[in-house]
Amino acid sequence: MKKSYLYILGTLAVVALIIVGIHNVGNFVRHHQAESAPITIGSVGSDYDIWQHIAQSPEAKKAGLNLKVKEVTDSVQLNKGTAQGNIDVNAFQSWSYFEAYNKDNPSNQLGAIGTTYLEPMGIYSKKYKDVNDIPDGATIAFPNDPAGTARSLLLLQSAGLIKVKKNLGALGNIDQIAENPKHLKFKQIDDHTGPRVLGQVDAVLISNTVALTGHLHVLSDSIFHEKVNQSTKNNINILATAKGSVDNPKYKKLVALYHNKDIQKWIAKKYFGTKIEVQKPINDLK
């Protein structure tokens, strides 16, 4: 009887060890799968090209990051897809665009995980070589999203074409124009169509990422552009993810990978120095 009892105890102990072993193996497999699972990055235009390069780079391999890059041309849908977890991280938007999206989408919130770069918006024209040559009644096109509108109005003010109200913030609309001495007409467009409408209006304001897709170089092809420095926060581009995923350690490695010195050398050469690297804590932008 005693032997049978000891036998049963021994069998139970072995079974328990097997169960613990299976559990530990399961945890190991799940951890390994999570570590090796690709990070899907949604992007557009030149940012898509940058992340394609990064995904295939030896630096990504050294960092142990498996990256899959997906091109999504609809910015709003890209943000919603990221907020819903269909895309892990997106790379295309400025801080002000990010804030505008979160304000308009309380049920699909994003979180910012790191800064990437700052690049100038430019005023382009096929008709005029200087902003001072733009005549009375000219039609000016600029992005129709609130962040792009505010940025455009401030650039037009810097160019001496209009004056804006003092309360213009990171988000804006044309009602916030205080003075329009040249009686300019304004056409609001999808930012991505800027290069295509260049021949249809007197001038177009285009962000540099979009300008590059139209083979336009902001430093040489625009007739006026923003000054480039790191003192502004609204126009700094960021990496974004679903709000609940901002502390993912793999995403922190992703931010560090973007700022790798060899990656930055490639970006500077590829885009003629128009994408100025910005390394700031996200809290500095709030």
PDB file of C-alpha atoms in Angstrom:
ATOM      1  CA  MET A   1       0.000   0.000   0.000  1.00  0.00           C
ATOM      2  CA  LYS A   2       2.795   2.356   0.970  1.00  0.00           C
ATOM      3  CA  LYS A   3       4.602   1.585  -2.281  1.00  0.00           C
ATOM      4  CA  SER A   4       1.447   2.268  -4.281  1.00  0.00           C
ATOM      5  CA  TYR A   5       1.005   5.574  -2.474  1.00  0.00           C
ATOM      6  CA  LEU A   6       4.602   6.577  -3.185  1.00  0.00           C
ATOM      7  CA  TYR A   7       4.189   5.493  -6.791  1.00  0.00           C
ATOM      8  CA  ILE A   8       1.121   7.698  -7.166  1.00  0.00           C
ATOM      9  CA  LEU A   9       2.924  10.642  -5.583  1.00  0.00           C
ATOM     10  CA  GLY A  10       5.880  10.123  -7.897  1.00  0.00           C
ATOM     11  CA  THR A  11       3.608   9.945 -10.925  1.00  0.00           C
ATOM     12  CA  LEU A  12       1.820  13.125  -9.886  1.00  0.00           C
ATOM     13  CA  ALA A  13       5.161  14.864  -9.406  1.00  0.00           C
ATOM     14  CA  VAL A  14       6.289  13.826 -12.887  1.00  0.00           C
ATOM     15  CA  VAL A  15       2.989  14.998 -14.386  1.00  0.00           C
ATOM     16  CA  ALA A  16       3.330  18.307 -12.550  1.00  0.00           C
ATOM     17  CA  LEU A  17       6.855  18.753 -13.883  1.00  0.00           C
ATOM     18  CA  ILE A  18       5.650  17.980 -17.410  1.00  0.00           C
ATOM     19  CA  ILE A  19       2.835  20.548 -17.097  1.00  0.00           C
ATOM     20  CA  VAL A  20       5.253  23.178 -15.786  1.00  0.00           C
ATOM     21  CA  GLY A  21       7.648  22.331 -18.594  1.00  0.00           C
ATOM     22  CA  ILE A  22       4.931  22.633 -21.232  1.00  0.00           C
ATOM     23  CA  HIS A  23       3.841  25.967 -19.712  1.00  0.00           C
ATOM     24  CA  ASN A  24       7.414  27.271 -19.758  1.00  0.00           C
ATOM     25  CA  VAL A  25       7.932  26.089 -23.333  1.00  0.00           C
ATOM     26  CA  GLY A  26       4.676  27.774 -24.298  1.00  0.00           C
ATOM     27  CA  ASN A  27       5.799  31.010 -22.687  1.00  0.00           C
ATOM     28  CA  PHE A  28       9.174  30.768 -24.445  1.00  0.00           C
ATOM     29  CA  VAL A  29       7.522  30.155 -27.824  1.00  0.00           C
ATOM     30  CA  ARG A  30       5.085  33.035 -27.336  1.00  0.00           C
ATOM     31  CA  HIS A  31       7.906  35.356 -26.232  1.00  0.00           C
ATOM     32  CA  HIS A  32      10.045  34.302 -29.205  1.00  0.00           C
ATOM     33  CA  GLN A  33       7.126  34.810 -31.591  1.00  0.00           C
ATOM     34  CA  ALA A  34       6.459  38.269 -30.146  1.00  0.00           C
ATOM     35  CA  GLU A  35      10.130  39.209 -30.465  1.00  0.00           C
ATOM     36  CA  SER A  36      10.428  37.958 -34.043  1.00  0.00           C
ATOM     37  CA  ALA A  37       7.027  39.193 -35.267  1.00  0.00           C
ATOM     38  CA  PRO A  38       7.377  41.961 -37.856  1.00  0.00           C
ATOM     39  CA  ILE A  39       6.554  45.556 -37.028  1.00  0.00           C
ATOM     40  CA  THR A  40       4.226  46.870 -39.737  1.00  0.00           C
ATOM     41  CA  ILE A  41       5.024  50.482 -40.560  1.00  0.00           C
ATOM     42  CA  GLY A  42       2.496  52.489 -42.560  1.00  0.00           C
ATOM     43  CA  SER A  43       3.813  55.420 -44.542  1.00  0.00           C
ATOM     44  CA  VAL A  44       3.572  57.423 -47.739  1.00  0.00           C
ATOM     45  CA  GLY A  45       5.808  59.227 -50.222  1.00  0.00           C
ATOM     46  CA  SER A  46       9.421  59.822 -49.264  1.00  0.00           C
ATOM     47  CA  ASP A  47       8.789  58.509 -45.747  1.00  0.00           C
ATOM     48  CA  TYR A  48       7.746  55.193 -47.281  1.00  0.00           C
ATOM     49  CA  ASP A  49      11.020  55.113 -49.225  1.00  0.00           C
ATOM     50  CA  ILE A  50      13.015  55.901 -46.095  1.00  0.00           C
ATOM     51  CA  TRP A  51      11.430  53.061 -44.137  1.00  0.00           C
ATOM     52  CA  GLN A  52      11.860  50.654 -47.025  1.00  0.00           C
ATOM     53  CA  HIS A  53      15.570  51.450 -46.875  1.00  0.00           C
ATOM     54  CA  ILE A  54      15.667  51.094 -43.094  1.00  0.00           C
ATOM     55  CA  ALA A  55      13.797  47.760 -43.222  1.00  0.00           C
ATOM     56  CA  GLN A  56      16.407  46.313 -45.581  1.00  0.00           C
ATOM     57  CA  SER A  57      19.401  47.840 -43.811  1.00  0.00           C
ATOM     58  CA  PRO A  58      22.069  45.958 -41.841  1.00  0.00           C
ATOM     59  CA  GLU A  59      21.322  48.347 -38.970  1.00  0.00           C
ATOM     60  CA  ALA A  60      17.792  46.921 -38.661  1.00  0.00           C
ATOM     61  CA  LYS A  61      19.198  43.410 -38.601  1.00  0.00           C
ATOM     62  CA  LYS A  62      21.699  44.355 -35.896  1.00  0.00           C
ATOM     63  CA  ALA A  63      18.877  45.863 -33.844  1.00  0.00           C
ATOM     64  CA  GLY A  64      16.932  42.599 -34.172  1.00  0.00           C
ATOM     65  CA  LEU A  65      13.964  44.334 -35.782  1.00  0.00           C
ATOM     66  CA  ASN A  66      11.887  42.682 -38.489  1.00  0.00           C
ATOM     67  CA  LEU A  67      10.166  45.508 -40.357  1.00  0.00           C
ATOM     68  CA  LYS A  68       7.362  45.344 -42.907  1.00  0.00           C
ATOM     69  CA  VAL A  69       6.553  48.614 -44.682  1.00  0.00           C
ATOM     70  CA  LYS A  70       3.119  49.321 -46.116  1.00  0.00           C
ATOM     71  CA  GLU A  71       2.194  52.309 -48.300  1.00  0.00           C
ATOM     72  CA  VAL A  72      -1.115  53.971 -47.433  1.00  0.00           C
ATOM     73  CA  THR A  73      -1.941  57.167 -49.305  1.00  0.00           C
ATOM     74  CA  ASP A  74      -4.999  58.210 -47.270  1.00  0.00           C
ATOM     75  CA  SER A  75      -3.586  59.922 -44.176  1.00  0.00           C
ATOM     76  CA  VAL A  76      -6.799  59.768 -42.133  1.00  0.00           C
ATOM     77  CA  GLN A  77      -7.284  56.060 -42.843  1.00  0.00           C
ATOM     78  CA  LEU A  78      -3.625  55.432 -42.037  1.00  0.00           C
ATOM     79  CA  ASN A  79      -4.105  57.016 -38.621  1.00  0.00           C
ATOM     80  CA  LYS A  80      -7.345  55.134 -37.980  1.00  0.00           C
ATOM     81  CA  GLY A  81      -5.749  51.845 -39.036  1.00  0.00           C
ATOM     82  CA  THR A  82      -2.883  52.521 -36.632  1.00  0.00           C
ATOM     83  CA  ALA A  83      -5.190  53.446 -33.766  1.00  0.00           C
ATOM     84  CA  GLN A  84      -7.133  50.215 -34.331  1.00  0.00           C
ATOM     85  CA  GLY A  85      -3.970  48.080 -34.382  1.00  0.00           C
ATOM     86  CA  ASN A  86      -4.093  47.094 -38.055  1.00  0.00           C
ATOM     87  CA  ILE A  87      -0.797  48.944 -38.532  1.00  0.00           C
ATOM     88  CA  ASP A  88       1.743  48.973 -35.710  1.00  0.00           C
ATOM     89  CA  VAL A  89       3.458  52.306 -36.314  1.00  0.00           C
ATOM     90  CA  ASN A  90       3.026  55.079 -38.844  1.00  0.00           C
ATOM     91  CA  ALA A  91       5.542  57.576 -40.166  1.00  0.00           C
ATOM     92  CA  PHE A  92       4.262  60.546 -42.125  1.00  0.00           C
ATOM     93  CA  GLN A  93       2.765  63.233 -39.897  1.00  0.00           C
ATOM     94  CA  SER A  94       3.743  66.372 -38.069  1.00  0.00           C
ATOM     95  CA  TRP A  95       3.021  66.937 -34.396  1.00  0.00           C
ATOM     96  CA  SER A  96       0.242  69.415 -35.238  1.00  0.00           C
ATOM     97  CA  TYR A  97      -1.418  66.952 -37.646  1.00  0.00           C
ATOM     98  CA  PHE A  98      -1.209  64.272 -34.938  1.00  0.00           C
ATOM     99  CA  GLU A  99      -2.876  66.579 -32.398  1.00  0.00           C
ATOM    100  CA  ALA A 100      -5.600  67.535 -34.886  1.00  0.00           C
ATOM    101  CA  TYR A 101      -6.335  63.870 -35.598  1.00  0.00           C
ATOM    102  CA  ASN A 102      -6.623  62.987 -31.887  1.00  0.00           C
ATOM    103  CA  LYS A 103      -8.931  65.952 -31.313  1.00  0.00           C
ATOM    104  CA  ASP A 104     -11.251  64.810 -34.114  1.00  0.00           C
ATOM    105  CA  ASN A 105     -11.125  61.082 -33.231  1.00  0.00           C
ATOM    106  CA  PRO A 106     -11.669  60.606 -29.481  1.00  0.00           C
ATOM    107  CA  SER A 107     -12.511  56.906 -29.889  1.00  0.00           C
ATOM    108  CA  ASN A 108      -9.465  56.060 -32.037  1.00  0.00           C
ATOM    109  CA  GLN A 109      -6.586  57.750 -30.241  1.00  0.00           C
ATOM    110  CA  LEU A 110      -2.917  57.675 -31.199  1.00  0.00           C
ATOM    111  CA  GLY A 111       0.208  57.988 -29.085  1.00  0.00           C
ATOM    112  CA  ALA A 112       3.521  59.482 -30.172  1.00  0.00           C
ATOM    113  CA  ILE A 113       6.639  57.373 -29.643  1.00  0.00           C
ATOM    114  CA  GLY A 114       9.429  59.556 -31.020  1.00  0.00           C
ATOM    115  CA  THR A 115      10.470  62.480 -33.197  1.00  0.00           C
ATOM    116  CA  THR A 116      12.079  62.039 -36.602  1.00  0.00           C
ATOM    117  CA  TYR A 117      12.709  65.186 -38.617  1.00  0.00           C
ATOM    118  CA  LEU A 118      11.727  68.721 -39.529  1.00  0.00           C
ATOM    119  CA  GLU A 119      11.408  69.876 -43.117  1.00  0.00           C
ATOM    120  CA  PRO A 120      10.267  73.159 -44.675  1.00  0.00           C
ATOM    121  CA  MET A 121       7.010  73.822 -46.453  1.00  0.00           C
ATOM    122  CA  GLY A 122       7.435  75.823 -49.643  1.00  0.00           C
ATOM    123  CA  ILE A 123       5.465  78.129 -51.921  1.00  0.00           C
ATOM    124  CA  TYR A 124       5.733  76.935 -55.533  1.00  0.00           C
ATOM    125  CA  SER A 125       4.669  78.619 -58.760  1.00  0.00           C
ATOM    126  CA  LYS A 126       5.022  77.992 -62.478  1.00  0.00           C
ATOM    127  CA  LYS A 127       4.016  81.585 -63.249  1.00  0.00           C
ATOM    128  CA  TYR A 128       6.124  83.659 -60.863  1.00  0.00           C
ATOM    129  CA  LYS A 129       9.720  83.534 -59.668  1.00  0.00           C
ATOM    130  CA  ASP A 130       9.264  85.708 -56.579  1.00  0.00           C
ATOM    131  CA  VAL A 131       6.445  86.033 -54.051  1.00  0.00           C
ATOM    132  CA  ASN A 132       6.491  89.795 -54.629  1.00  0.00           C
ATOM    133  CA  ASP A 133       5.435  89.148 -58.241  1.00  0.00           C
ATOM    134  CA  ILE A 134       2.184  87.444 -57.206  1.00  0.00           C
ATOM    135  CA  PRO A 135      -0.545  89.864 -58.392  1.00  0.00           C
ATOM    136  CA  ASP A 136      -3.798  91.091 -56.898  1.00  0.00           C
ATOM    137  CA  GLY A 137      -6.567  88.518 -57.118  1.00  0.00           C
ATOM    138  CA  ALA A 138      -4.192  85.573 -57.575  1.00  0.00           C
ATOM    139  CA  THR A 139      -5.383  82.088 -56.561  1.00  0.00           C
ATOM    140  CA  ILE A 140      -3.300  80.327 -53.920  1.00  0.00           C
ATOM    141  CA  ALA A 141      -3.797  76.638 -53.088  1.00  0.00           C
ATOM    142  CA  PHE A 142      -2.848  75.042 -49.783  1.00  0.00           C
ATOM    143  CA  PRO A 143      -3.683  71.912 -47.713  1.00  0.00           C
ATOM    144  CA  ASN A 144      -7.237  71.589 -46.426  1.00  0.00           C
ATOM    145  CA  ASP A 145      -6.517  69.862 -43.103  1.00  0.00           C
ATOM    146  CA  PRO A 146      -6.522  72.212 -40.046  1.00  0.00           C
ATOM    147  CA  ALA A 147      -2.825  71.662 -39.254  1.00  0.00           C
ATOM    148  CA  GLY A 148      -1.809  72.221 -42.881  1.00  0.00           C
ATOM    149  CA  THR A 149      -4.051  75.281 -43.140  1.00  0.00           C
ATOM    150  CA  ALA A 150      -2.536  76.936 -40.055  1.00  0.00           C
ATOM    151  CA  ARG A 151       0.977  76.197 -41.273  1.00  0.00           C
ATOM    152  CA  SER A 152       0.135  77.599 -44.729  1.00  0.00           C
ATOM    153  CA  LEU A 153      -1.353  80.802 -43.342  1.00  0.00           C
ATOM    154  CA  LEU A 154       1.729  81.414 -41.223  1.00  0.00           C
ATOM    155  CA  LEU A 155       3.969  80.847 -44.251  1.00  0.00           C
ATOM    156  CA  LEU A 156       1.915  83.252 -46.365  1.00  0.00           C
ATOM    157  CA  GLN A 157       2.276  85.784 -43.558  1.00  0.00           C
ATOM    158  CA  SER A 158       6.046  85.255 -43.454  1.00  0.00           C
ATOM    159  CA  ALA A 159       6.102  85.877 -47.213  1.00  0.00           C
ATOM    160  CA  GLY A 160       4.332  89.204 -46.676  1.00  0.00           C
ATOM    161  CA  LEU A 161       1.175  88.217 -48.557  1.00  0.00           C
ATOM    162  CA  ILE A 162      -1.361  88.223 -45.693  1.00  0.00           C
ATOM    163  CA  LYS A 163      -1.651  88.858 -41.954  1.00  0.00           C
ATOM    164  CA  VAL A 164      -3.302  86.387 -39.586  1.00  0.00           C
ATOM    165  CA  LYS A 165      -5.184  86.896 -36.349  1.00  0.00           C
ATOM    166  CA  LYS A 166      -3.181  86.722 -33.140  1.00  0.00           C
ATOM    167  CA  ASN A 167      -5.111  83.711 -31.851  1.00  0.00           C
ATOM    168  CA  LEU A 168      -4.073  81.439 -34.723  1.00  0.00           C
ATOM    169  CA  GLY A 169      -2.786  78.240 -33.154  1.00  0.00           C
ATOM    170  CA  ALA A 170      -1.575  74.918 -34.507  1.00  0.00           C
ATOM    171  CA  LEU A 171      -4.974  74.368 -36.129  1.00  0.00           C
ATOM    172  CA  GLY A 172      -6.608  76.951 -38.345  1.00  0.00           C
ATOM    173  CA  ASN A 173      -8.990  77.983 -41.100  1.00  0.00           C
ATOM    174  CA  ILE A 174      -9.192  80.826 -43.604  1.00  0.00           C
ATOM    175  CA  ASP A 175     -11.496  82.801 -41.284  1.00  0.00           C
ATOM    176  CA  GLN A 176      -8.389  83.545 -39.242  1.00  0.00           C
ATOM    177  CA  ILE A 177      -6.929  85.755 -41.973  1.00  0.00           C
ATOM    178  CA  ALA A 178      -6.906  89.302 -40.573  1.00  0.00           C
ATOM    179  CA  GLU A 179      -5.635  91.187 -43.632  1.00  0.00           C
ATOM    180  CA  ASN A 180      -5.547  90.237 -47.311  1.00  0.00           C
ATOM    181  CA  PRO A 181      -4.233  93.375 -49.072  1.00  0.00           C
ATOM    182  CA  LYS A 182      -3.828  91.652 -52.462  1.00  0.00           C
ATOM    183  CA  HIS A 183      -7.345  90.194 -52.355  1.00  0.00           C
ATOM    184  CA  LEU A 184      -5.928  86.725 -52.874  1.00  0.00           C
ATOM    185  CA  LYS A 185      -8.306  83.853 -53.528  1.00  0.00           C
ATOM    186  CA  PHE A 186      -7.710  80.601 -51.687  1.00  0.00           C
ATOM    187  CA  LYS A 187      -8.278  77.046 -52.860  1.00  0.00           C
ATOM    188  CA  GLN A 188      -7.976  74.314 -50.265  1.00  0.00           C
ATOM    189  CA  ILE A 189      -6.782  70.951 -51.575  1.00  0.00           C
ATOM    190  CA  ASP A 190      -5.691  67.526 -50.417  1.00  0.00           C
ATOM    191  CA  ASP A 191      -2.027  68.036 -49.575  1.00  0.00           C
ATOM    192  CA  HIS A 192      -0.961  65.084 -51.730  1.00  0.00           C
ATOM    193  CA  THR A 193      -2.347  66.734 -54.876  1.00  0.00           C
ATOM    194  CA  GLY A 194      -0.143  69.835 -54.569  1.00  0.00           C
ATOM    195  CA  PRO A 195       2.324  69.024 -57.363  1.00  0.00           C
ATOM    196  CA  ARG A 196      -0.536  68.058 -59.705  1.00  0.00           C
ATOM    197  CA  VAL A 197      -2.397  71.375 -59.371  1.00  0.00           C
ATOM    198  CA  LEU A 198       0.725  73.508 -59.773  1.00  0.00           C
ATOM    199  CA  GLY A 199      -0.190  74.446 -63.337  1.00  0.00           C
ATOM    200  CA  GLN A 200      -3.822  75.236 -62.469  1.00  0.00           C
ATOM    201  CA  VAL A 201      -3.330  78.053 -59.943  1.00  0.00           C
ATOM    202  CA  ASP A 202      -0.954  80.964 -59.407  1.00  0.00           C
ATOM    203  CA  ALA A 203       0.880  79.344 -56.487  1.00  0.00           C
ATOM    204  CA  VAL A 204       0.662  76.250 -54.280  1.00  0.00           C
ATOM    205  CA  LEU A 205       1.932  75.622 -50.758  1.00  0.00           C
ATOM    206  CA  ILE A 206       3.323  72.072 -50.543  1.00  0.00           C
ATOM    207  CA  SER A 207       4.916  70.171 -47.684  1.00  0.00           C
ATOM    208  CA  ASN A 208       8.375  68.871 -48.513  1.00  0.00           C
ATOM    209  CA  THR A 209       7.454  65.185 -48.280  1.00  0.00           C
ATOM    210  CA  VAL A 210       4.765  65.712 -50.929  1.00  0.00           C
ATOM    211  CA  ALA A 211       6.978  68.042 -52.981  1.00  0.00           C
ATOM    212  CA  LEU A 212       9.632  65.338 -53.228  1.00  0.00           C
ATOM    213  CA  THR A 213       7.108  62.935 -54.758  1.00  0.00           C
ATOM    214  CA  GLY A 214       6.557  65.544 -57.461  1.00  0.00           C
ATOM    215  CA  HIS A 215      10.330  65.888 -58.000  1.00  0.00           C
ATOM    216  CA  LEU A 216      10.386  69.347 -56.426  1.00  0.00           C
ATOM    217  CA  HIS A 217      13.301  70.483 -54.252  1.00  0.00           C
ATOM    218  CA  VAL A 218      12.140  72.973 -51.642  1.00  0.00           C
ATOM    219  CA  LEU A 219      15.499  74.738 -51.360  1.00  0.00           C
ATOM    220  CA  SER A 220      15.857  75.350 -55.090  1.00  0.00           C
ATOM    221  CA  ASP A 221      12.390  75.051 -56.670  1.00  0.00           C
ATOM    222  CA  SER A 222      10.193  76.981 -54.244  1.00  0.00           C
ATOM    223  CA  ILE A 223       9.843  80.746 -54.520  1.00  0.00           C
ATOM    224  CA  PHE A 224       9.668  81.014 -50.715  1.00  0.00           C
ATOM    225  CA  HIS A 225       9.968  78.506 -47.882  1.00  0.00           C
ATOM    226  CA  GLU A 226       9.940  78.197 -44.110  1.00  0.00           C
ATOM    227  CA  LYS A 227      13.104  78.844 -42.195  1.00  0.00           C
ATOM    228  CA  VAL A 228      14.525  75.558 -40.968  1.00  0.00           C
ATOM    229  CA  ASN A 229      15.405  75.315 -37.284  1.00  0.00           C
ATOM    230  CA  GLN A 230      14.507  73.162 -34.311  1.00  0.00           C
ATOM    231  CA  SER A 231      12.801  75.889 -32.292  1.00  0.00           C
ATOM    232  CA  THR A 232       9.331  74.998 -33.584  1.00  0.00           C
ATOM    233  CA  LYS A 233       7.368  72.015 -32.347  1.00  0.00           C
ATOM    234  CA  ASN A 234       4.246  71.955 -34.508  1.00  0.00           C
ATOM    235  CA  ASN A 235       6.060  71.013 -37.718  1.00  0.00           C
ATOM    236  CA  ILE A 236       8.293  68.301 -36.262  1.00  0.00           C
ATOM    237  CA  ASN A 237       7.455  64.880 -37.698  1.00  0.00           C
ATOM    238  CA  ILE A 238       6.858  61.953 -35.390  1.00  0.00           C
ATOM    239  CA  LEU A 239       6.318  58.203 -35.243  1.00  0.00           C
ATOM    240  CA  ALA A 240       2.852  57.280 -33.967  1.00  0.00           C
ATOM    241  CA  THR A 241       1.180  54.118 -32.706  1.00  0.00           C
ATOM    242  CA  ALA A 242      -2.041  53.116 -30.940  1.00  0.00           C
ATOM    243  CA  LYS A 243      -2.269  55.026 -27.668  1.00  0.00           C
ATOM    244  CA  GLY A 244      -1.997  51.874 -25.562  1.00  0.00           C
ATOM    245  CA  SER A 245       1.208  50.741 -27.294  1.00  0.00           C
ATOM    246  CA  VAL A 246       3.520  53.693 -26.677  1.00  0.00           C
ATOM    247  CA  ASP A 247       5.611  51.795 -24.107  1.00  0.00           C
ATOM    248  CA  ASN A 248       6.326  48.821 -26.377  1.00  0.00           C
ATOM    249  CA  PRO A 249      10.112  48.251 -26.028  1.00  0.00           C
ATOM    250  CA  LYS A 250      10.398  47.248 -29.697  1.00  0.00           C
ATOM    251  CA  TYR A 251       9.026  50.643 -30.701  1.00  0.00           C
ATOM    252  CA  LYS A 252      11.622  52.393 -28.564  1.00  0.00           C
ATOM    253  CA  LYS A 253      14.272  50.427 -30.485  1.00  0.00           C
ATOM    254  CA  LEU A 254      12.579  51.547 -33.705  1.00  0.00           C
ATOM    255  CA  VAL A 255      13.001  55.222 -32.770  1.00  0.00           C
ATOM    256  CA  ALA A 256      16.672  54.620 -31.947  1.00  0.00           C
ATOM    257  CA  LEU A 257      17.121  52.825 -35.272  1.00  0.00           C
ATOM    258  CA  TYR A 258      15.787  55.833 -37.195  1.00  0.00           C
ATOM    259  CA  HIS A 259      18.417  58.020 -35.511  1.00  0.00           C
ATOM    260  CA  ASN A 260      21.279  55.625 -36.256  1.00  0.00           C
ATOM    261  CA  LYS A 261      24.162  57.688 -37.687  1.00  0.00           C
ATOM    262  CA  ASP A 262      24.478  55.571 -40.853  1.00  0.00           C
ATOM    263  CA  ILE A 263      20.733  55.787 -41.498  1.00  0.00           C
ATOM    264  CA  GLN A 264      20.913  59.552 -41.058  1.00  0.00           C
ATOM    265  CA  LYS A 265      23.818  59.839 -43.491  1.00  0.00           C
ATOM    266  CA  TRP A 266      21.749  58.031 -46.120  1.00  0.00           C
ATOM    267  CA  ILE A 267      18.712  60.272 -45.523  1.00  0.00           C
ATOM    268  CA  ALA A 268      20.801  63.460 -45.717  1.00  0.00           C
ATOM    269  CA  LYS A 269      22.372  62.389 -49.005  1.00  0.00           C
ATOM    270  CA  LYS A 270      19.136  61.071 -50.528  1.00  0.00           C
ATOM    271  CA  TYR A 271      17.038  64.144 -49.718  1.00  0.00           C
ATOM    272  CA  PHE A 272      19.653  66.863 -50.136  1.00  0.00           C
ATOM    273  CA  GLY A 273      19.574  67.918 -46.503  1.00  0.00           C
ATOM    274  CA  THR A 274      15.880  68.906 -46.600  1.00  0.00           C
ATOM    275  CA  LYS A 275      14.954  66.512 -43.785  1.00  0.00           C
ATOM    276  CA  ILE A 276      16.589  67.927 -40.655  1.00  0.00           C
ATOM    277  CA  GLU A 277      16.984  65.290 -37.950  1.00  0.00           C
ATOM    278  CA  VAL A 278      15.197  66.144 -34.695  1.00  0.00           C
ATOM    279  CA  GLN A 279      15.820  64.207 -31.499  1.00  0.00           C
ATOM    280  CA  LYS A 280      13.544  65.577 -28.818  1.00  0.00           C
ATOM    281  CA  PRO A 281      11.625  63.872 -26.009  1.00  0.00           C
ATOM    282  CA  ILE A 282       7.925  63.743 -26.857  1.00  0.00           C
ATOM    283  CA  ASN A 283       7.201  65.629 -23.628  1.00  0.00           C
ATOM    284  CA  ASP A 284       9.010  68.644 -25.112  1.00  0.00           C
ATOM    285  CA  LEU A 285       6.287  68.866 -27.767  1.00  0.00           C
ATOM    286  CA  LYS A 286       3.345  68.818 -25.362  1.00  0.00           C
TER     287      LYS A 286
END
